[in-house]
Every structure is written in C-alpha cells, then in structure tokens.
C-alpha cells in the first residue's frame, strides 16, 4: 500500500472511530502483527480445491447465515455505541464537576 493510501485510511479511521474504538483497534493490530506469519502461497489448483470444499460445506448447511452475521454485528455496534455514550456522559459529568469547583 502506498503512503498516501495509508495516510488516507488513518485519517478516515481517526475521523470515524471513537477514541475507545481507536485504542481497541490499535491493540488488535499490534497483537496481530506480533503473531503474523508469512502468508501461505497456494497454487491455483489448491485454491480451487479450498473453494470447492467451502462450497460443499455451505451446500450441506454449514456456515453462518448472512442474517445472523448482520444481527450479531448490529448488536456489537450497539454495544460499542453504548460504551461510547457511557464514556461521554462520564466525561461530561467530570467537566461539570470541574466547572462547579472552579466557581
């Protein structure tokens, strides 16, 4: 990835994610980088075999339905938003106390 692309991604994420989510993402990326292994190299034949296997599992009823994945993601996003709200309210309360003490 180019430096400009990474810079744009960073700017987008910092403008979109809350501070708590940015910290979480940073920790996850750091942990992932520590554990990262060299990417496996597959031949086209091996890749097609893996795709065939996955398609067979899906046809046999395996996997997670799209609706379930989306419901879980919606719940997770709602949880993040509630955490952000609690954090914002506690910060607001702290600021109000500081203003009262200043008076």
PDB file of C-alpha atoms in Angstrom:
ATOM      1  CA  UNK A   1       0.000   0.000   0.000  1.00  0.00           C
ATOM      2  CA  UNK A   2       1.252   3.475  -0.766  1.00  0.00           C
ATOM      3  CA  UNK A   3       1.976   6.026   1.925  1.00  0.00           C
ATOM      4  CA  UNK A   4      -0.840   8.224   0.621  1.00  0.00           C
ATOM      5  CA  UNK A   5      -3.324   5.351   0.846  1.00  0.00           C
ATOM      6  CA  UNK A   6      -2.255   4.538   4.406  1.00  0.00           C
ATOM      7  CA  UNK A   7      -2.442   8.210   5.370  1.00  0.00           C
ATOM      8  CA  UNK A   8      -5.956   8.486   3.926  1.00  0.00           C
ATOM      9  CA  UNK A   9      -7.005   5.316   5.768  1.00  0.00           C
ATOM     10  CA  UNK A  10      -5.581   6.635   9.026  1.00  0.00           C
ATOM     11  CA  UNK A  11      -7.356   9.974   8.587  1.00  0.00           C
ATOM     12  CA  UNK A  12     -10.627   8.227   7.790  1.00  0.00           C
ATOM     13  CA  UNK A  13     -10.398   5.957  10.835  1.00  0.00           C
ATOM     14  CA  UNK A  14      -9.463   8.740  13.242  1.00  0.00           C
ATOM     15  CA  UNK A  15     -12.360  10.819  11.938  1.00  0.00           C
ATOM     16  CA  UNK A  16     -14.825   7.935  12.124  1.00  0.00           C
ATOM     17  CA  UNK A  17     -13.977   5.838  15.183  1.00  0.00           C
ATOM     18  CA  UNK A  18     -14.285   6.894  18.789  1.00  0.00           C
ATOM     19  CA  UNK A  19     -11.179   7.135  20.919  1.00  0.00           C
ATOM     20  CA  UNK A  20     -12.057   3.898  22.689  1.00  0.00           C
ATOM     21  CA  UNK A  21     -12.502   2.067  19.385  1.00  0.00           C
ATOM     22  CA  UNK A  22      -9.239   3.506  18.012  1.00  0.00           C
ATOM     23  CA  UNK A  23      -7.395   2.235  21.080  1.00  0.00           C
ATOM     24  CA  UNK A  24      -9.003  -1.179  20.710  1.00  0.00           C
ATOM     25  CA  UNK A  25      -8.124  -1.311  17.012  1.00  0.00           C
ATOM     26  CA  UNK A  26      -4.531  -0.277  17.713  1.00  0.00           C
ATOM     27  CA  UNK A  27      -4.162  -3.036  20.304  1.00  0.00           C
ATOM     28  CA  UNK A  28      -5.687  -5.614  17.970  1.00  0.00           C
ATOM     29  CA  UNK A  29      -3.410  -4.616  15.102  1.00  0.00           C
ATOM     30  CA  UNK A  30      -0.336  -4.692  17.339  1.00  0.00           C
ATOM     31  CA  UNK A  31      -1.264  -8.156  18.644  1.00  0.00           C
ATOM     32  CA  UNK A  32      -1.900  -9.371  15.106  1.00  0.00           C
ATOM     33  CA  UNK A  33       1.425  -8.009  13.881  1.00  0.00           C
ATOM     34  CA  UNK A  34       3.253  -9.840  16.674  1.00  0.00           C
ATOM     35  CA  UNK A  35       1.616 -13.154  15.729  1.00  0.00           C
ATOM     36  CA  UNK A  36       1.654 -12.671  11.970  1.00  0.00           C
ATOM     37  CA  UNK A  37       3.116 -15.467   9.935  1.00  0.00           C
ATOM     38  CA  UNK A  38       4.312 -15.320   6.388  1.00  0.00           C
ATOM     39  CA  UNK A  39       1.341 -15.575   4.020  1.00  0.00           C
ATOM     40  CA  UNK A  40       0.788 -19.047   2.684  1.00  0.00           C
ATOM     41  CA  UNK A  41       1.237 -19.445  -1.015  1.00  0.00           C
ATOM     42  CA  UNK A  42      -1.282 -21.587  -2.802  1.00  0.00           C
ATOM     43  CA  UNK A  43      -1.370 -22.784  -6.335  1.00  0.00           C
ATOM     44  CA  UNK A  44      -4.480 -22.122  -8.364  1.00  0.00           C
ATOM     45  CA  UNK A  45      -5.334 -25.825  -8.075  1.00  0.00           C
ATOM     46  CA  UNK A  46      -5.041 -25.714  -4.259  1.00  0.00           C
ATOM     47  CA  UNK A  47      -7.124 -22.540  -4.084  1.00  0.00           C
ATOM     48  CA  UNK A  48      -9.854 -24.086  -6.238  1.00  0.00           C
ATOM     49  CA  UNK A  49      -9.845 -27.196  -4.032  1.00  0.00           C
ATOM     50  CA  UNK A  50     -10.367 -24.999  -0.940  1.00  0.00           C
ATOM     51  CA  UNK A  51     -13.191 -23.121  -2.650  1.00  0.00           C
ATOM     52  CA  UNK A  52     -14.827 -26.402  -3.688  1.00  0.00           C
ATOM     53  CA  UNK A  53     -14.603 -27.630  -0.100  1.00  0.00           C
ATOM     54  CA  UNK A  54     -16.150 -24.409   1.252  1.00  0.00           C
ATOM     55  CA  UNK A  55     -18.959 -24.529  -1.308  1.00  0.00           C
ATOM     56  CA  UNK A  56     -19.673 -28.145  -0.366  1.00  0.00           C
ATOM     57  CA  UNK A  57     -19.854 -27.206   3.325  1.00  0.00           C
ATOM     58  CA  UNK A  58     -22.273 -24.376   2.541  1.00  0.00           C
ATOM     59  CA  UNK A  59     -24.417 -26.675   0.383  1.00  0.00           C
ATOM     60  CA  UNK A  60     -24.538 -29.142   3.288  1.00  0.00           C
ATOM     61  CA  UNK A  61     -25.941 -26.419   5.562  1.00  0.00           C
ATOM     62  CA  UNK A  62     -22.657 -25.304   7.100  1.00  0.00           C
ATOM     63  CA  UNK A  63     -21.596 -21.760   7.763  1.00  0.00           C
ATOM     64  CA  UNK A  64     -23.416 -18.863   9.372  1.00  0.00           C
ATOM     65  CA  UNK A  65     -26.383 -17.297   7.563  1.00  0.00           C
ATOM     66  CA  UNK A  66     -25.911 -13.695   6.434  1.00  0.00           C
ATOM     67  CA  UNK A  67     -28.841 -12.512   8.551  1.00  0.00           C
ATOM     68  CA  UNK A  68     -27.270 -13.950  11.697  1.00  0.00           C
ATOM     69  CA  UNK A  69     -23.908 -12.338  10.975  1.00  0.00           C
ATOM     70  CA  UNK A  70     -25.589  -8.981  10.376  1.00  0.00           C
ATOM     71  CA  UNK A  71     -27.661  -9.302  13.574  1.00  0.00           C
ATOM     72  CA  UNK A  72     -24.513 -10.071  15.587  1.00  0.00           C
ATOM     73  CA  UNK A  73     -22.696  -7.120  14.039  1.00  0.00           C
ATOM     74  CA  UNK A  74     -25.632  -4.799  14.777  1.00  0.00           C
ATOM     75  CA  UNK A  75     -25.610  -5.954  18.407  1.00  0.00           C
ATOM     76  CA  UNK A  76     -21.854  -5.428  18.645  1.00  0.00           C
ATOM     77  CA  UNK A  77     -22.103  -1.935  17.146  1.00  0.00           C
ATOM     78  CA  UNK A  78     -24.925  -1.092  19.558  1.00  0.00           C
ATOM     79  CA  UNK A  79     -22.746  -2.266  22.454  1.00  0.00           C
ATOM     80  CA  UNK A  80     -19.863  -0.073  21.236  1.00  0.00           C
ATOM     81  CA  UNK A  81     -22.177   2.906  20.929  1.00  0.00           C
ATOM     82  CA  UNK A  82     -23.486   2.352  24.460  1.00  0.00           C
ATOM     83  CA  UNK A  83     -19.902   2.169  25.773  1.00  0.00           C
ATOM     84  CA  UNK A  84     -19.104   5.408  23.942  1.00  0.00           C
ATOM     85  CA  UNK A  85     -22.208   7.042  25.406  1.00  0.00           C
ATOM     86  CA  UNK A  86     -21.269   5.992  28.943  1.00  0.00           C
ATOM     87  CA  UNK A  87     -17.731   7.280  28.397  1.00  0.00           C
ATOM     88  CA  UNK A  88     -19.026  10.598  27.011  1.00  0.00           C
ATOM     89  CA  UNK A  89     -21.501  11.008  29.869  1.00  0.00           C
ATOM     90  CA  UNK A  90     -18.827  10.322  32.479  1.00  0.00           C
ATOM     91  CA  UNK A  91     -16.538  12.859  30.770  1.00  0.00           C
ATOM     92  CA  UNK A  92     -19.384  15.400  30.682  1.00  0.00           C
ATOM     93  CA  UNK A  93     -20.101  14.794  34.365  1.00  0.00           C
ATOM     94  CA  UNK A  94     -16.402  15.223  35.172  1.00  0.00           C
ATOM     95  CA  UNK A  95     -16.308  18.510  33.243  1.00  0.00           C
ATOM     96  CA  UNK A  96     -19.413  19.762  35.053  1.00  0.00           C
ATOM     97  CA  UNK A  97     -17.811  18.974  38.414  1.00  0.00           C
ATOM     98  CA  UNK A  98     -14.648  20.809  37.394  1.00  0.00           C
ATOM     99  CA  UNK A  99     -16.708  23.871  36.389  1.00  0.00           C
ATOM    100  CA  UNK A 100     -18.608  23.817  39.708  1.00  0.00           C
ATOM    101  CA  UNK A 101     -15.356  23.544  41.643  1.00  0.00           C
ATOM    102  CA  UNK A 102     -13.896  26.449  39.655  1.00  0.00           C
ATOM    103  CA  UNK A 103     -16.779  28.713  40.706  1.00  0.00           C
TER     104      UNK A 103
END
